mmCIF file of C-alpha atoms in Angstrom:
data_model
loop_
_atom_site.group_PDB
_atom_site.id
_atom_site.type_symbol
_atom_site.label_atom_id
_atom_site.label_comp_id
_atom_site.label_asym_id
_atom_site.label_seq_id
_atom_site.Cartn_x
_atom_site.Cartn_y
_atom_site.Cartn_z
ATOM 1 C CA UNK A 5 -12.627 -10.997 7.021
ATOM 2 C CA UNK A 6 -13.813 -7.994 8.895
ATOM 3 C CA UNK A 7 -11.692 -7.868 12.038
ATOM 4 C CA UNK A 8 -13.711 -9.450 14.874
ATOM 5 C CA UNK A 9 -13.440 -12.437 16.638
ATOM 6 C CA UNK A 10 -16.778 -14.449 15.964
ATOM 7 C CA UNK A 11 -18.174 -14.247 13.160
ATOM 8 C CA UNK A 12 -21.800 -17.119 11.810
ATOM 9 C CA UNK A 13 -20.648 -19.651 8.909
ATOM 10 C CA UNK A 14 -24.004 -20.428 7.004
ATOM 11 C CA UNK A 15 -24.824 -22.406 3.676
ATOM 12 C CA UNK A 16 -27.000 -23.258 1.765
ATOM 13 C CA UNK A 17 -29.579 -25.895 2.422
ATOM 14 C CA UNK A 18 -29.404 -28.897 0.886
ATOM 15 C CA UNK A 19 -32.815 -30.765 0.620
ATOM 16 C CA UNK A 20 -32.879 -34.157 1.466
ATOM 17 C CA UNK A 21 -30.493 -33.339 4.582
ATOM 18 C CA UNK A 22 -31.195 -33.759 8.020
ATOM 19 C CA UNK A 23 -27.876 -32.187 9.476
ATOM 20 C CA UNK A 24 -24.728 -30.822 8.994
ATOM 21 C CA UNK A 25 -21.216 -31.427 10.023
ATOM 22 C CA UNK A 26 -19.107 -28.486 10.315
ATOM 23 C CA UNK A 27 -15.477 -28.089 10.990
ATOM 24 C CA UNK A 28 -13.094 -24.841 11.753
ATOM 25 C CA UNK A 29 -10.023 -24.959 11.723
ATOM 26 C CA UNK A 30 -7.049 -22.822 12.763
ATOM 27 C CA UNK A 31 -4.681 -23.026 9.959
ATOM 28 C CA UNK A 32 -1.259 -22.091 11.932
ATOM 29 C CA UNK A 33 -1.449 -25.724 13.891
ATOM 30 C CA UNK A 34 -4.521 -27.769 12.384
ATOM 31 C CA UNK A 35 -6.740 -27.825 15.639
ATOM 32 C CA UNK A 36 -10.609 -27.697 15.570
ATOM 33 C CA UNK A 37 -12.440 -24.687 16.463
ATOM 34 C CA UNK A 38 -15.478 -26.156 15.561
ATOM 35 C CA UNK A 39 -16.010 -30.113 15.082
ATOM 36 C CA UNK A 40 -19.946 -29.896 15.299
ATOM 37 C CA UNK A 41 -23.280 -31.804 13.864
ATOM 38 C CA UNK A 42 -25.957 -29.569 12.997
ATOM 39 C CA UNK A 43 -29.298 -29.274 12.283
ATOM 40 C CA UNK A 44 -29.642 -25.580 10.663
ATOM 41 C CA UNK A 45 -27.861 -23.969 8.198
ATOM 42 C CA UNK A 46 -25.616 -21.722 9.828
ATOM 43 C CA UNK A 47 -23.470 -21.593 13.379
ATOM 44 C CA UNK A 48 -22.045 -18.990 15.732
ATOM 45 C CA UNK A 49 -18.120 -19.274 16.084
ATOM 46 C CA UNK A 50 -18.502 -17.539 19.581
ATOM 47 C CA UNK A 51 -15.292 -15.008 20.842
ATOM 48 C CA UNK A 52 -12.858 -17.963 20.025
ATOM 49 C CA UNK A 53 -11.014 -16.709 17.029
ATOM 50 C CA UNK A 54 -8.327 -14.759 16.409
ATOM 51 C CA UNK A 55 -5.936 -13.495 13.851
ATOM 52 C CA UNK A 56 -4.917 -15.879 12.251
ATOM 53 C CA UNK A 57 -5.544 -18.155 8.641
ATOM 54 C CA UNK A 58 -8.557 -20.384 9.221
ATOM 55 C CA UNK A 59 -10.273 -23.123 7.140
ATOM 56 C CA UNK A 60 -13.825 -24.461 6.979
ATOM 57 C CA UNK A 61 -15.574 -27.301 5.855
ATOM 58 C CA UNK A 62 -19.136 -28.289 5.537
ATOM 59 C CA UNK A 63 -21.181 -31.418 4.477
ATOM 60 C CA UNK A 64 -24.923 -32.170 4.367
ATOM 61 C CA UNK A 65 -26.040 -35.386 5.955
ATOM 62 C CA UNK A 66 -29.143 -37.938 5.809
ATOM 63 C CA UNK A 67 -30.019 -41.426 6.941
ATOM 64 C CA UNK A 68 -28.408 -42.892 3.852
ATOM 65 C CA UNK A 69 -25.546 -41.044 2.657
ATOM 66 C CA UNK A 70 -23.771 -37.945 2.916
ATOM 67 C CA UNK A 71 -22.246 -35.452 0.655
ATOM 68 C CA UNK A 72 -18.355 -34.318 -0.296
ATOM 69 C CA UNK A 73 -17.294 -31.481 2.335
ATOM 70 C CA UNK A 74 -17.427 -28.056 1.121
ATOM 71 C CA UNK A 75 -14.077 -26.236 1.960
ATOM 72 C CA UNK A 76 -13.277 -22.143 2.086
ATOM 73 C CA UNK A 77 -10.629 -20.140 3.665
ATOM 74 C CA UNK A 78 -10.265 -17.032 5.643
ATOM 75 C CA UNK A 79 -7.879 -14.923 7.645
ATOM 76 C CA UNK A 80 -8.951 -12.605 10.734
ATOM 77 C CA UNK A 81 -7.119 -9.457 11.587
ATOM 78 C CA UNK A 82 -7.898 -8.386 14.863
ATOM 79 C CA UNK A 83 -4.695 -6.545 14.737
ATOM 80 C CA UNK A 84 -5.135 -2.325 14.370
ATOM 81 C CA UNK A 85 -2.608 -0.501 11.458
ATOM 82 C CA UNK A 86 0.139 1.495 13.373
ATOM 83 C CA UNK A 87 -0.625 5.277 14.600
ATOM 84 C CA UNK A 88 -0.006 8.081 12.291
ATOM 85 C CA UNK A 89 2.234 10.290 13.159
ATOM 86 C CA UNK A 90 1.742 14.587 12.040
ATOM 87 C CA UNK A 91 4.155 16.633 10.139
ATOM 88 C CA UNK A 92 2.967 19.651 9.036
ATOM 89 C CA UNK A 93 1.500 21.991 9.267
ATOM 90 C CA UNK A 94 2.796 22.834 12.869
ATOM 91 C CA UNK A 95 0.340 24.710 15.561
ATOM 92 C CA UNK A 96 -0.604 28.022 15.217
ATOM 93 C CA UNK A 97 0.318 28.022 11.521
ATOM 94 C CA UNK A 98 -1.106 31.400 9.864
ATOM 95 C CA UNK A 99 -1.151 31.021 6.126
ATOM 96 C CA UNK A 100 -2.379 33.834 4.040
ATOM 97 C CA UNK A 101 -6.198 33.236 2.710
ATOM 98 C CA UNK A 102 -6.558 31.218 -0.225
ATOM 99 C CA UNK A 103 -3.148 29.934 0.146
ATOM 100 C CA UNK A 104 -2.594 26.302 -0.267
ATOM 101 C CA UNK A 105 -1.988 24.312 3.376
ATOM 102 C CA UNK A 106 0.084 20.822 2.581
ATOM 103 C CA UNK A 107 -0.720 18.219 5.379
ATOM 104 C CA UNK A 108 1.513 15.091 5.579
ATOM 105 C CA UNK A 109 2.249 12.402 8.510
ATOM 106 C CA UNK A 110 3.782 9.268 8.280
ATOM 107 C CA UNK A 111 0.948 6.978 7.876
ATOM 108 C CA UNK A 112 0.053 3.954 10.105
ATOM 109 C CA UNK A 113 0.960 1.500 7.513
ATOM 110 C CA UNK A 114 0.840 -2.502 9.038
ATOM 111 C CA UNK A 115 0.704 -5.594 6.410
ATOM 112 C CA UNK A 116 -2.624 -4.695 5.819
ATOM 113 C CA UNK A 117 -2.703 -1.448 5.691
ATOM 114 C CA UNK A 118 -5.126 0.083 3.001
ATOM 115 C CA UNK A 119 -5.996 3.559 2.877
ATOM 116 C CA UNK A 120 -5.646 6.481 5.515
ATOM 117 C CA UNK A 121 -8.991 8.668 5.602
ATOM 118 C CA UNK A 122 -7.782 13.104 6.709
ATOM 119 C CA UNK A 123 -10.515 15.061 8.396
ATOM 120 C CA UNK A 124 -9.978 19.247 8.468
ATOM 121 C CA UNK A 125 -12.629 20.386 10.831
ATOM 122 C CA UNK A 126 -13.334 24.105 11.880
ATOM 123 C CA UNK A 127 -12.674 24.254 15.586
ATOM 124 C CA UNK A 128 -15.530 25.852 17.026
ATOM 125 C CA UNK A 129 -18.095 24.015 15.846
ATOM 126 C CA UNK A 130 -16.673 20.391 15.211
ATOM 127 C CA UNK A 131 -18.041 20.697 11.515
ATOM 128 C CA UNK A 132 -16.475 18.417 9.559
ATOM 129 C CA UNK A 133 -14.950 20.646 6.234
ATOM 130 C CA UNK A 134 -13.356 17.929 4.231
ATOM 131 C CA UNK A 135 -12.606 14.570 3.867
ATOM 132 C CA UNK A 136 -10.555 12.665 1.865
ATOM 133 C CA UNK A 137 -9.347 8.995 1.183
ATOM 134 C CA UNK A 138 -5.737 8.822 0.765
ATOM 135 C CA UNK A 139 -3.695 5.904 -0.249
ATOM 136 C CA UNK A 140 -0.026 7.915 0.502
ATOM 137 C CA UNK A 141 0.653 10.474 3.392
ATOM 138 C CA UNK A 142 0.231 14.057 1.759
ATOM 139 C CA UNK A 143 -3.138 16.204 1.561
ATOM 140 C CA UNK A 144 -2.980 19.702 0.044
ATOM 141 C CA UNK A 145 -6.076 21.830 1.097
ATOM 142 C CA UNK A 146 -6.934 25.695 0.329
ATOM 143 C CA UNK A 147 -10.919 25.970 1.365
ATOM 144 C CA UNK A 148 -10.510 27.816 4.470
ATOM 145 C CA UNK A 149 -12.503 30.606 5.834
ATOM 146 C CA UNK A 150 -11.252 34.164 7.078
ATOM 147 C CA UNK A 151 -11.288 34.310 11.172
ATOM 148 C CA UNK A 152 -11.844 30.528 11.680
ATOM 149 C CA UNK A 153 -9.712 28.143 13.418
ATOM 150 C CA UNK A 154 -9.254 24.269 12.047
ATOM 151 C CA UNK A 155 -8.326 21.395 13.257
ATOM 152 C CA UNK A 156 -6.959 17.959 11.233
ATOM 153 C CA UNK A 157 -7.077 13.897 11.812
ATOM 154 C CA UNK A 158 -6.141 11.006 10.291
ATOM 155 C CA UNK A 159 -7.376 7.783 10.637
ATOM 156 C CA UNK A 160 -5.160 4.839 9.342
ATOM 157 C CA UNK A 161 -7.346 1.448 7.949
ATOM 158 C CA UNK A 162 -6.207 -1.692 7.665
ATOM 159 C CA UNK A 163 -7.619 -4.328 4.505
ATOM 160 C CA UNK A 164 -10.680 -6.030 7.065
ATOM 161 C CA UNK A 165 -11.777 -2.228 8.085
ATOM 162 C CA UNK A 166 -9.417 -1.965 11.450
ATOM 163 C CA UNK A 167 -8.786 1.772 12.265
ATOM 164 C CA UNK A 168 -6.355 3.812 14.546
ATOM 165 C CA UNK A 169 -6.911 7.584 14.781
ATOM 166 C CA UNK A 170 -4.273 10.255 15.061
ATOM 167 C CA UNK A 171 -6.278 13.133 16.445
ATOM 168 C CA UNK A 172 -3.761 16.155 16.298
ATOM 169 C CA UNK A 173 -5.570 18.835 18.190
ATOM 170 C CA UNK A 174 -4.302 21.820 19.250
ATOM 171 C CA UNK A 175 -7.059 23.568 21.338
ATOM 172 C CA UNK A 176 -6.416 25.848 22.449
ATOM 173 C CA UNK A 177 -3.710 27.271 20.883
ATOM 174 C CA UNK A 178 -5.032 26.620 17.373
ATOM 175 C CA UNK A 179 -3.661 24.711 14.391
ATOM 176 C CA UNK A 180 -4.879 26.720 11.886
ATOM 177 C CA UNK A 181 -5.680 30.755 12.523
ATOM 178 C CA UNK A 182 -7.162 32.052 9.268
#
């Protein structure tokens, strides 16, 4: 589950029913979020959850009978990966022009960590120059333009889409003179 703490549970309709009843439950100790009787198909959690394992459970209800409860699970990560931390290349590095610039950092990795995503930008104008999905913690990169100065981030993502940035900046003594 996408990490945020309410989220809407809707089904299907069913019918012949004139309500629903709709439990949540927090896995780790078996207490209802939700215990409710509806009349719609769908219903707001509100801010109440957080990471953790859930179950829920719905069943369709009419004057004379009711049916089986419907049951899925889900977990919630509200928890960002760890920061990324920079190696190389160190400030002010001057590499000769279509030489080959190898950018690694230890990555954010958490339980859920997924993929990290690098940025190179040119300095003076913010323009983003590449980016590039990276499942390890190594980026080689040789595009760079004569008498431009770059700058690099990485941004660590966890399974549900949770980021943390490392923005490694070195304005104004550049990171990258070409």
């Amino acid at each position: 589950m996408y990490g945020d703490s309410s989220l809407t549970l809707s089904w299907q309709e069913i019918f012949s029913a004139t309500s629903y009843l709709v439990q949540l439950i927090d896995k780790s100790n078996n207490n209802f979020i939700l215990n409710d009787t509806v009349a719609t198909n769908s219903i707001s959690t509100g801010d109440t959850l957080s990471t953790n394992f859930y179950e829920w459970k719905v069943k369709a209800i009419n004057y004379q009978s009711q049916t089986d409860f419907t049951t899925a699970e889900f977990e919630i990560d509200l928890t960002s990966p760890g920061v990324p931390q920079p190696q190389t290349p160190i400030n002010q590095l001057t590499p000769p022009i279509d030489s080959l610039v190898s950018f690694t950092w230890n990555p954010g990795w958490d339980d859920n960590w997924s993929h990290d995503i690098i940025y190179i930008y040119e300095s003076l104008t913010n323009t983003i120059v590449q980016t590039k999905n990276v499942t390890d913690s190594a980026f080689v990169y040789s595009n760079f333009i004569s008498g431009k100065s770059y700058y690099w981030q990485v941004k660590s993502f966890d399974k549900v889409g949770n980021e943390l940035s490392l923005i490694h900046i070195s304005e104004p003594t550049r990171l990258l003179s070409i």
